[in-house]
Amino acid sequence: MENTQLSLSKSPLRFDDGLEAILDAIPQPIIVKDEQSQFRFLNDAACALIGRGRDDLIGLTDFDVLPASEADRIREMDRRVLSTGEEFLFEQEITSADGSVRNLLTQKRRAELTSGHSKQQLVVATILDVTARRRAESELRASEEHYRSLVELHPQVPWTADPSGDVLEVGPRWKEITGFEPADAFGTGWAKAMQPDDLETVERQWSKSVATGNPLDVEFRLADGQGGYHWFRSRAAARRAEDGTVTRWYGLVENIDDRRKALEALKESEARFRAIADDAPVMIWVADENGASVYQSRVWLETTGQIAEQAQGFGWLDAIHPDDRIDAEAAFNEALRLRTPVRTEYRLRRVDGSYAWVIDVGQPRFATDGGFLGYVGVGLDITERRQAELALVESEALIRSVFESTPDCIRLLDLDGRPLLMNRAGRQLFGLGESTRLEDVRWEKMVPASDVAKAEAVYSEVRQGRTTRVETAIRDNTGAERYMDVITAPVLGAFGEPIRMLAIWRDITEARKARDDAEAARLHAERLAERLSGVLESTMDSVVVADRDWRIEYLNSKAMRLLQVDEQAVGLDLWRLFPVNDSSVFAVEYRKVMSEHSSTTFEAYLEGLERWLEVHAAPTFEGISLFFRDITERHKAEQERLLAHRQIHHMARHDAVTGLPNRQFLREAFERLFEGTRARSKTAVLSLDLDGFKAVNDAYGHPTGDLLLRSVAERLRRCVEGGDTVARLGGDEFVILRTGVRQEEEAIDLSQRIIDALGAPYELDGVQADIGVRVGIAFSPRDGRAADQLIKAADIALYRAKARGRGTYIQFEPGMDAHLQARQQMKVELRRALANDELELHYQPLVNLRTGLIATCEALVRWNHPEKGAISPVDFIPLAEETGLIVPLGEWILRRACAEAVQWPQQVSVAVNLSPLQFRSRRLVSVVRDTLKESGLDASRLQIEVTESVLLDESDNNLRVLQDIRRLGVKIAMDDFGTGYSSLGYLRTFAFDKIKVDRGFISDLPTGKESLAIIRAVAGIGRTLGITTAVEGVETQTQLDVIHAEGFDEAQGYLFARPLTAARVLEAIQVSLLCRVDFVNSHTTDPRSRSVKARVSFPKGNAGR
């Protein structure tokens, strides 16, 4: 570049347009210096390398930016470039402006600058940064050195081959291993060092890898240069080009001689182990370091029926009894975790399905270097030993049981007659305590002096190995003389010699007496036989005895009168007294007694006598004996009882006031509807609520209210058709069920007829009444397919109808759920009320009709809502049962009632109602027990009241709970008696302490004949069974007179008092005024034998209505 032309202007150098930008864009630094070595131009890369701006560098020299020594060297190069035109290419290491060390390759050339007629020589330096290249070269050299060291030091021999499989390179250790030079292995020369037997296999696998490109992995033997061979393993993989073709093979040869020999030795050892293990009569097993089974011996597989694959891993656990598996697995896992020996016993399922007891012992295995290898163990069948142990335990238990339970005195003595052991019967015989010394009851100390020699003679005989039996007299613990039969036998040792004496003392006092009394007994029996005829004559039963041919042998006088015969009937055929056909109950039962020789009892009607008989027939040695009892009157009473039961059953399904079906009847009607074919047809449900009824009832009293309800019921009957059901649910709520509805307009028309009919004026014994009605309508299946759904839907519609005023009807629509939201809100608030103490208890007294004093106070919960005021239990108790709050609510009521009742006088009890849902809590019995303990209330003062539904739902469990509560001393009462199906049946199932008759049975007294009959029947049941009887809802003096006359024990109702707070109850009891009843003729023995009047007086401020 001596003649390079540069466009020149003033210093610093200036270039043509665009040339300077091009130079700045070049990434390599470019520096131009003049003859004085001053910088005349530097591109951007050069400025960045030095770390200074171009304007700062123009005019400076190398001495301004480099160390002096380096600047001198560069100044000398520049001089030679300018003077000789020589080019320089050199490398230098500098520290750049950013502090990093850089390797720079610099090229220097001379350039001539012409400006007019003058010429100027310049030095142009072009710099290339070779730092990365030098670093890579350094790392490559280090890598090559590292690889070389690895190759020379590594015990494996590396080798490479071309794509055709010819070896190109072999590591230097090839000679050390084989004795051949590495070059001898090039191409296919490696085969010369190989054991001839392995060569074919190696060549076949190598050719296959070369052909497919798949990795090589082959084992073979190589000569060791000393006439021997060693095992080696060669692995190789191909290196491929981008197109996938093999460019070279890289491989390693590894010495595996020790491993191969160890493996062969291990195989031989395992073969010997398996041969020994499979021939051993025990179950041998091996597990790896993870606890998984790798071997189970032949005995295991034959015992369990498993195949080897099933027992591998953890499959062997499947053969262990389910009850033992968890413990066995836990023991094994714990030992595995600690790597300690394991020992466990379990039952192993045999191939036939039976179980064998096995003791399993395992030992951990460790390698020579201490590494954990797993476990080896052995399982022994100990079934016979376990059975023997069990038999021994059972035998010992049996011997101990016989020893302690036998009524005879058993004593174990030493050979000198000293007692060593005596059973319970012996201690009781002699009145000994557990701590009494047996030395005090030596034989010779207990017998009369005359029998001491007899005892010594017995000892002598037994010491010679002979068994003796004697009778002797002793004094028992009461001092009474007893006669004993004593058998004494030797207990032999291991060599047959007597080592102990066993004596059995049997009390024969009674036997001796029996022998003495035998003759007297025989004579007594003869006299007794003579008297038997007199006894049969005096018995209340009629007695007939016949022989096997049905001939009469004996009749007592009562049988003669009953059967209307005399003594001449003896010898006649029995069937002449019973003119019945062969299929009658008399004939069937009599022949059954004779043929089966078994007794029988039956009741039957004898038409010829027109009497009901209870017959007891029993076989005799010579025929049959018959005992008759006339039960005609009892049978008649039973029929009357059944009639009363049917009446109770009827009233349980019908409203006592209106005679209409009640809620239970309606529910059954729904069940029949949805079970039958009518379930597929449309059904209408009308929910009715009377408007103005409460005002009439409050103004004129319950009798007028009841008369109004009966009038409403009659009008409803006239409105409906024959297939419709009209039911009263309670209060002023009615429901009408109509099936087979073709058009919804039918229900609308019916609703309008009801509104018109019930809206007409009522004449009620001189009282003019005017009420209305609202109707909610629901249809099945549109609004529901179950009774609860339909009634609920109709009630929701009724709720809407109430908002519109009297005389309206509304059909249910899905959106009518506002009241449901309100109920949901009430559920939330009820939970809060229980937590915030918004509840309190009131008490309604039950009065003892014999004393006129308070006997019991029934606890009734009240809710004082902070915003809504008093909320009726009718509204929130069902919610509590729906949500499950009834359990904590019931516990709260129980605890509060007991805590308050303990303040009352001892003679006053407290009654608490339990919901059927509370019986589902397993804590109920413990809650009652803990409450009594915490409150200090005597259990006899607590009465638990339940309804029939408690026994309907999970009756077995609930009966057990009631019995457990009864065992605490608590009284149990059946509430609302007579309103269910099986009230009488439950009196037989559970012995109630009290039955409370529902208020519905006394509302129409004294005029209601059916109610009076039921009341009378219940009172009679109570007297017969010894159960306290009580009546709820007594509101008039007339009702009180009737129930007292029928013999009821207690009464409750507004006639006596409304529910009172705890403070008022205590006040009423203390002043002895509340519910005091003075009875006229109170000493009458039978309350029904005359009319009875009662006078009721109330404390001030506690009058009834």
mmCIF file with all atom_site columns, C-alpha atoms in Angstrom, residues 65-197:
data_model
loop_
_atom_site.group_PDB
_atom_site.id
_atom_site.type_symbol
_atom_site.label_atom_id
_atom_site.label_alt_id
_atom_site.label_comp_id
_atom_site.label_asym_id
_atom_site.label_entity_id
_atom_site.label_seq_id
_atom_site.pdbx_PDB_ins_code
_atom_site.Cartn_x
_atom_site.Cartn_y
_atom_site.Cartn_z
_atom_site.occupancy
_atom_site.B_iso_or_equiv
_atom_site.pdbx_formal_charge
_atom_site.auth_seq_id
_atom_site.auth_comp_id
_atom_site.auth_asym_id
_atom_site.auth_atom_id
_atom_site.pdbx_PDB_model_num
ATOM 1   C CA . VAL A 1 65  ? -1.680  5.664   25.726 1.00 0.00 ? 65  VAL A CA 1
ATOM 2   C CA . LEU A 1 66  ? 0.787   2.775   26.224 1.00 0.00 ? 66  LEU A CA 1
ATOM 3   C CA . PRO A 1 67  ? 3.491   1.866   28.714 1.00 0.00 ? 67  PRO A CA 1
ATOM 4   C CA . ALA A 1 68  ? 6.858   3.354   27.746 1.00 0.00 ? 68  ALA A CA 1
ATOM 5   C CA . SER A 1 69  ? 8.494   0.016   26.946 1.00 0.00 ? 69  SER A CA 1
ATOM 6   C CA . GLU A 1 70  ? 5.633   -1.005  24.658 1.00 0.00 ? 70  GLU A CA 1
ATOM 7   C CA . ALA A 1 71  ? 5.566   2.461   23.083 1.00 0.00 ? 71  ALA A CA 1
ATOM 8   C CA . ASP A 1 72  ? 9.337   2.247   22.341 1.00 0.00 ? 72  ASP A CA 1
ATOM 9   C CA . ARG A 1 73  ? 8.853   -1.112  20.611 1.00 0.00 ? 73  ARG A CA 1
ATOM 10  C CA . ILE A 1 74  ? 5.986   0.216   18.474 1.00 0.00 ? 74  ILE A CA 1
ATOM 11  C CA . ARG A 1 75  ? 7.930   3.467   17.677 1.00 0.00 ? 75  ARG A CA 1
ATOM 12  C CA . GLU A 1 76  ? 10.793  1.305   16.336 1.00 0.00 ? 76  GLU A CA 1
ATOM 13  C CA . MET A 1 77  ? 8.384   -0.656  14.124 1.00 0.00 ? 77  MET A CA 1
ATOM 14  C CA . ASP A 1 78  ? 6.855   2.561   12.802 1.00 0.00 ? 78  ASP A CA 1
ATOM 15  C CA . ARG A 1 79  ? 10.350  3.902   11.936 1.00 0.00 ? 79  ARG A CA 1
ATOM 16  C CA . ARG A 1 80  ? 11.212  0.756   10.005 1.00 0.00 ? 80  ARG A CA 1
ATOM 17  C CA . VAL A 1 81  ? 7.831   0.787   8.198  1.00 0.00 ? 81  VAL A CA 1
ATOM 18  C CA . LEU A 1 82  ? 8.390   4.419   7.119  1.00 0.00 ? 82  LEU A CA 1
ATOM 19  C CA . SER A 1 83  ? 12.040  3.976   6.204  1.00 0.00 ? 83  SER A CA 1
ATOM 20  C CA . THR A 1 84  ? 11.984  0.635   4.451  1.00 0.00 ? 84  THR A CA 1
ATOM 21  C CA . GLY A 1 85  ? 8.334   0.070   3.531  1.00 0.00 ? 85  GLY A CA 1
ATOM 22  C CA . GLU A 1 86  ? 8.500   -3.239  5.441  1.00 0.00 ? 86  GLU A CA 1
ATOM 23  C CA . GLU A 1 87  ? 5.164   -4.691  6.637  1.00 0.00 ? 87  GLU A CA 1
ATOM 24  C CA . PHE A 1 88  ? 4.791   -5.925  10.187 1.00 0.00 ? 88  PHE A CA 1
ATOM 25  C CA . LEU A 1 89  ? 2.326   -8.509  11.552 1.00 0.00 ? 89  LEU A CA 1
ATOM 26  C CA . PHE A 1 90  ? 2.624   -9.007  15.272 1.00 0.00 ? 90  PHE A CA 1
ATOM 27  C CA . GLU A 1 91  ? 0.512   -9.982  18.301 1.00 0.00 ? 91  GLU A CA 1
ATOM 28  C CA . GLN A 1 92  ? 0.410   -8.140  21.577 1.00 0.00 ? 92  GLN A CA 1
ATOM 29  C CA . GLU A 1 93  ? -1.455  -8.454  24.892 1.00 0.00 ? 93  GLU A CA 1
ATOM 30  C CA . ILE A 1 94  ? -2.950  -5.272  26.275 1.00 0.00 ? 94  ILE A CA 1
ATOM 31  C CA . THR A 1 95  ? -5.341  -4.154  29.000 1.00 0.00 ? 95  THR A CA 1
ATOM 32  C CA . SER A 1 96  ? -8.325  -2.474  27.314 1.00 0.00 ? 96  SER A CA 1
ATOM 33  C CA . ALA A 1 97  ? -10.216 0.523   28.581 1.00 0.00 ? 97  ALA A CA 1
ATOM 34  C CA . ASP A 1 98  ? -12.776 -1.713  30.344 1.00 0.00 ? 98  ASP A CA 1
ATOM 35  C CA . GLY A 1 99  ? -9.999  -3.468  32.277 1.00 0.00 ? 99  GLY A CA 1
ATOM 36  C CA . SER A 1 100 ? -10.091 -6.736  30.348 1.00 0.00 ? 100 SER A CA 1
ATOM 37  C CA . VAL A 1 101 ? -6.952  -8.368  28.958 1.00 0.00 ? 101 VAL A CA 1
ATOM 38  C CA . ARG A 1 102 ? -7.100  -8.597  25.154 1.00 0.00 ? 102 ARG A CA 1
ATOM 39  C CA . ASN A 1 103 ? -4.978  -10.388 22.539 1.00 0.00 ? 103 ASN A CA 1
ATOM 40  C CA . LEU A 1 104 ? -4.516  -8.151  19.462 1.00 0.00 ? 104 LEU A CA 1
ATOM 41  C CA . LEU A 1 105 ? -3.064  -9.104  16.043 1.00 0.00 ? 105 LEU A CA 1
ATOM 42  C CA . THR A 1 106 ? -1.762  -5.898  14.440 1.00 0.00 ? 106 THR A CA 1
ATOM 43  C CA . GLN A 1 107 ? -0.702  -5.334  10.787 1.00 0.00 ? 107 GLN A CA 1
ATOM 44  C CA . LYS A 1 108 ? 1.369   -2.181  9.956  1.00 0.00 ? 108 LYS A CA 1
ATOM 45  C CA . ARG A 1 109 ? 1.868   -0.753  6.431  1.00 0.00 ? 109 ARG A CA 1
ATOM 46  C CA . ARG A 1 110 ? 3.240   2.449   4.933  1.00 0.00 ? 110 ARG A CA 1
ATOM 47  C CA . ALA A 1 111 ? 1.008   4.867   3.026  1.00 0.00 ? 111 ALA A CA 1
ATOM 48  C CA . GLU A 1 112 ? 1.930   8.035   1.078  1.00 0.00 ? 112 GLU A CA 1
ATOM 49  C CA . LEU A 1 113 ? -0.248  11.106  1.335  1.00 0.00 ? 113 LEU A CA 1
ATOM 50  C CA . THR A 1 114 ? 0.061   13.680  -1.572 1.00 0.00 ? 114 THR A CA 1
ATOM 51  C CA . SER A 1 115 ? -1.079  17.218  -1.041 1.00 0.00 ? 115 SER A CA 1
ATOM 52  C CA . GLY A 1 116 ? -0.264  19.504  -3.947 1.00 0.00 ? 116 GLY A CA 1
ATOM 53  C CA . HIS A 1 117 ? 3.448   19.137  -4.681 1.00 0.00 ? 117 HIS A CA 1
ATOM 54  C CA . SER A 1 118 ? 4.286   17.754  -1.216 1.00 0.00 ? 118 SER A CA 1
ATOM 55  C CA . LYS A 1 119 ? 4.187   14.188  -0.066 1.00 0.00 ? 119 LYS A CA 1
ATOM 56  C CA . GLN A 1 120 ? 3.786   12.813  3.457  1.00 0.00 ? 120 GLN A CA 1
ATOM 57  C CA . GLN A 1 121 ? 4.568   9.299   4.705  1.00 0.00 ? 121 GLN A CA 1
ATOM 58  C CA . LEU A 1 122 ? 1.946   7.692   7.012  1.00 0.00 ? 122 LEU A CA 1
ATOM 59  C CA . VAL A 1 123 ? 1.747   4.476   9.056  1.00 0.00 ? 123 VAL A CA 1
ATOM 60  C CA . VAL A 1 124 ? -1.578  2.590   8.774  1.00 0.00 ? 124 VAL A CA 1
ATOM 61  C CA . ALA A 1 125 ? -2.207  0.032   11.525 1.00 0.00 ? 125 ALA A CA 1
ATOM 62  C CA . THR A 1 126 ? -5.076  -2.479  11.209 1.00 0.00 ? 126 THR A CA 1
ATOM 63  C CA . ILE A 1 127 ? -5.858  -4.384  14.426 1.00 0.00 ? 127 ILE A CA 1
ATOM 64  C CA . LEU A 1 128 ? -7.695  -7.727  14.805 1.00 0.00 ? 128 LEU A CA 1
ATOM 65  C CA . ASP A 1 129 ? -8.975  -8.888  18.285 1.00 0.00 ? 129 ASP A CA 1
ATOM 66  C CA . VAL A 1 130 ? -7.942  -12.559 18.568 1.00 0.00 ? 130 VAL A CA 1
ATOM 67  C CA . THR A 1 131 ? -8.692  -12.920 22.297 1.00 0.00 ? 131 THR A CA 1
ATOM 68  C CA . ALA A 1 132 ? -11.477 -15.532 21.830 1.00 0.00 ? 132 ALA A CA 1
ATOM 69  C CA . ARG A 1 133 ? -9.391  -17.503 19.339 1.00 0.00 ? 133 ARG A CA 1
ATOM 70  C CA . ARG A 1 134 ? -6.423  -17.645 21.690 1.00 0.00 ? 134 ARG A CA 1
ATOM 71  C CA . ARG A 1 135 ? -8.632  -18.661 24.597 1.00 0.00 ? 135 ARG A CA 1
ATOM 72  C CA . ALA A 1 136 ? -10.193 -21.467 22.520 1.00 0.00 ? 136 ALA A CA 1
ATOM 73  C CA . GLU A 1 137 ? -6.762  -22.618 21.392 1.00 0.00 ? 137 GLU A CA 1
ATOM 74  C CA . SER A 1 138 ? -5.630  -22.683 25.020 1.00 0.00 ? 138 SER A CA 1
ATOM 75  C CA . GLU A 1 139 ? -8.690  -24.634 26.103 1.00 0.00 ? 139 GLU A CA 1
ATOM 76  C CA . LEU A 1 140 ? -8.213  -27.040 23.179 1.00 0.00 ? 140 LEU A CA 1
ATOM 77  C CA . ARG A 1 141 ? -4.630  -27.659 24.199 1.00 0.00 ? 141 ARG A CA 1
ATOM 78  C CA . ALA A 1 142 ? -5.740  -28.271 27.788 1.00 0.00 ? 142 ALA A CA 1
ATOM 79  C CA . SER A 1 143 ? -8.487  -30.607 26.595 1.00 0.00 ? 143 SER A CA 1
ATOM 80  C CA . GLU A 1 144 ? -6.094  -32.532 24.413 1.00 0.00 ? 144 GLU A CA 1
ATOM 81  C CA . GLU A 1 145 ? -3.699  -32.815 27.291 1.00 0.00 ? 145 GLU A CA 1
ATOM 82  C CA . HIS A 1 146 ? -6.552  -33.958 29.580 1.00 0.00 ? 146 HIS A CA 1
ATOM 83  C CA . TYR A 1 147 ? -7.730  -36.501 27.000 1.00 0.00 ? 147 TYR A CA 1
ATOM 84  C CA . ARG A 1 148 ? -4.224  -37.748 26.528 1.00 0.00 ? 148 ARG A CA 1
ATOM 85  C CA . SER A 1 149 ? -3.873  -38.217 30.273 1.00 0.00 ? 149 SER A CA 1
ATOM 86  C CA . LEU A 1 150 ? -7.213  -40.006 30.473 1.00 0.00 ? 150 LEU A CA 1
ATOM 87  C CA . VAL A 1 151 ? -6.300  -42.338 27.650 1.00 0.00 ? 151 VAL A CA 1
ATOM 88  C CA . GLU A 1 152 ? -2.937  -43.142 29.150 1.00 0.00 ? 152 GLU A CA 1
ATOM 89  C CA . LEU A 1 153 ? -4.253  -43.554 32.735 1.00 0.00 ? 153 LEU A CA 1
ATOM 90  C CA . HIS A 1 154 ? -7.774  -44.994 32.176 1.00 0.00 ? 154 HIS A CA 1
ATOM 91  C CA . PRO A 1 155 ? -8.052  -48.753 32.724 1.00 0.00 ? 155 PRO A CA 1
ATOM 92  C CA . GLN A 1 156 ? -10.238 -49.003 29.602 1.00 0.00 ? 156 GLN A CA 1
ATOM 93  C CA . VAL A 1 157 ? -8.794  -49.039 26.084 1.00 0.00 ? 157 VAL A CA 1
ATOM 94  C CA . PRO A 1 158 ? -10.317 -46.480 23.668 1.00 0.00 ? 158 PRO A CA 1
ATOM 95  C CA . TRP A 1 159 ? -10.440 -47.225 19.964 1.00 0.00 ? 159 TRP A CA 1
ATOM 96  C CA . THR A 1 160 ? -11.881 -45.736 16.767 1.00 0.00 ? 160 THR A CA 1
ATOM 97  C CA . ALA A 1 161 ? -12.892 -47.245 13.455 1.00 0.00 ? 161 ALA A CA 1
ATOM 98  C CA . ASP A 1 162 ? -13.936 -45.975 10.059 1.00 0.00 ? 162 ASP A CA 1
ATOM 99  C CA . PRO A 1 163 ? -17.519 -46.395 8.755  1.00 0.00 ? 163 PRO A CA 1
ATOM 100 C CA . SER A 1 164 ? -16.636 -49.785 7.237  1.00 0.00 ? 164 SER A CA 1
ATOM 101 C CA . GLY A 1 165 ? -15.515 -51.134 10.608 1.00 0.00 ? 165 GLY A CA 1
ATOM 102 C CA . ASP A 1 166 ? -11.730 -51.090 10.134 1.00 0.00 ? 166 ASP A CA 1
ATOM 103 C CA . VAL A 1 167 ? -9.977  -50.009 13.306 1.00 0.00 ? 167 VAL A CA 1
ATOM 104 C CA . LEU A 1 168 ? -8.047  -46.756 12.940 1.00 0.00 ? 168 LEU A CA 1
ATOM 105 C CA . GLU A 1 169 ? -6.742  -46.088 16.426 1.00 0.00 ? 169 GLU A CA 1
ATOM 106 C CA . VAL A 1 170 ? -6.192  -48.129 19.625 1.00 0.00 ? 170 VAL A CA 1
ATOM 107 C CA . GLY A 1 171 ? -5.186  -46.844 23.049 1.00 0.00 ? 171 GLY A CA 1
ATOM 108 C CA . PRO A 1 172 ? -1.655  -47.514 24.331 1.00 0.00 ? 172 PRO A CA 1
ATOM 109 C CA . ARG A 1 173 ? -2.885  -49.974 27.016 1.00 0.00 ? 173 ARG A CA 1
ATOM 110 C CA . TRP A 1 174 ? -3.684  -52.501 24.270 1.00 0.00 ? 174 TRP A CA 1
ATOM 111 C CA . LYS A 1 175 ? -0.115  -53.717 24.441 1.00 0.00 ? 175 LYS A CA 1
ATOM 112 C CA . GLU A 1 176 ? -0.244  -53.939 28.243 1.00 0.00 ? 176 GLU A CA 1
ATOM 113 C CA . ILE A 1 177 ? -3.397  -56.052 28.044 1.00 0.00 ? 177 ILE A CA 1
ATOM 114 C CA . THR A 1 178 ? -2.694  -58.301 25.054 1.00 0.00 ? 178 THR A CA 1
ATOM 115 C CA . GLY A 1 179 ? 1.069   -58.113 24.433 1.00 0.00 ? 179 GLY A CA 1
ATOM 116 C CA . PHE A 1 180 ? 0.410   -56.849 20.879 1.00 0.00 ? 180 PHE A CA 1
ATOM 117 C CA . GLU A 1 181 ? 1.371   -53.416 19.623 1.00 0.00 ? 181 GLU A CA 1
ATOM 118 C CA . PRO A 1 182 ? -1.556  -51.019 19.143 1.00 0.00 ? 182 PRO A CA 1
ATOM 119 C CA . ALA A 1 183 ? -0.747  -50.784 15.447 1.00 0.00 ? 183 ALA A CA 1
ATOM 120 C CA . ASP A 1 184 ? -1.237  -54.552 15.167 1.00 0.00 ? 184 ASP A CA 1
ATOM 121 C CA . ALA A 1 185 ? -4.929  -54.002 15.984 1.00 0.00 ? 185 ALA A CA 1
ATOM 122 C CA . PHE A 1 186 ? -5.551  -51.633 13.028 1.00 0.00 ? 186 PHE A CA 1
ATOM 123 C CA . GLY A 1 187 ? -7.935  -52.812 10.344 1.00 0.00 ? 187 GLY A CA 1
ATOM 124 C CA . THR A 1 188 ? -9.020  -56.271 11.536 1.00 0.00 ? 188 THR A CA 1
ATOM 125 C CA . GLY A 1 189 ? -5.749  -57.061 13.269 1.00 0.00 ? 189 GLY A CA 1
ATOM 126 C CA . TRP A 1 190 ? -7.483  -57.036 16.652 1.00 0.00 ? 190 TRP A CA 1
ATOM 127 C CA . ALA A 1 191 ? -8.791  -60.514 15.908 1.00 0.00 ? 191 ALA A CA 1
ATOM 128 C CA . LYS A 1 192 ? -5.308  -61.978 16.470 1.00 0.00 ? 192 LYS A CA 1
ATOM 129 C CA . ALA A 1 193 ? -5.611  -61.276 20.218 1.00 0.00 ? 193 ALA A CA 1
ATOM 130 C CA . MET A 1 194 ? -9.074  -62.831 20.586 1.00 0.00 ? 194 MET A CA 1
ATOM 131 C CA . GLN A 1 195 ? -9.977  -66.275 21.931 1.00 0.00 ? 195 GLN A CA 1
ATOM 132 C CA . PRO A 1 196 ? -10.919 -68.324 18.841 1.00 0.00 ? 196 PRO A CA 1
ATOM 133 C CA . ASP A 1 197 ? -14.162 -69.562 20.419 1.00 0.00 ? 197 ASP A CA 1
#
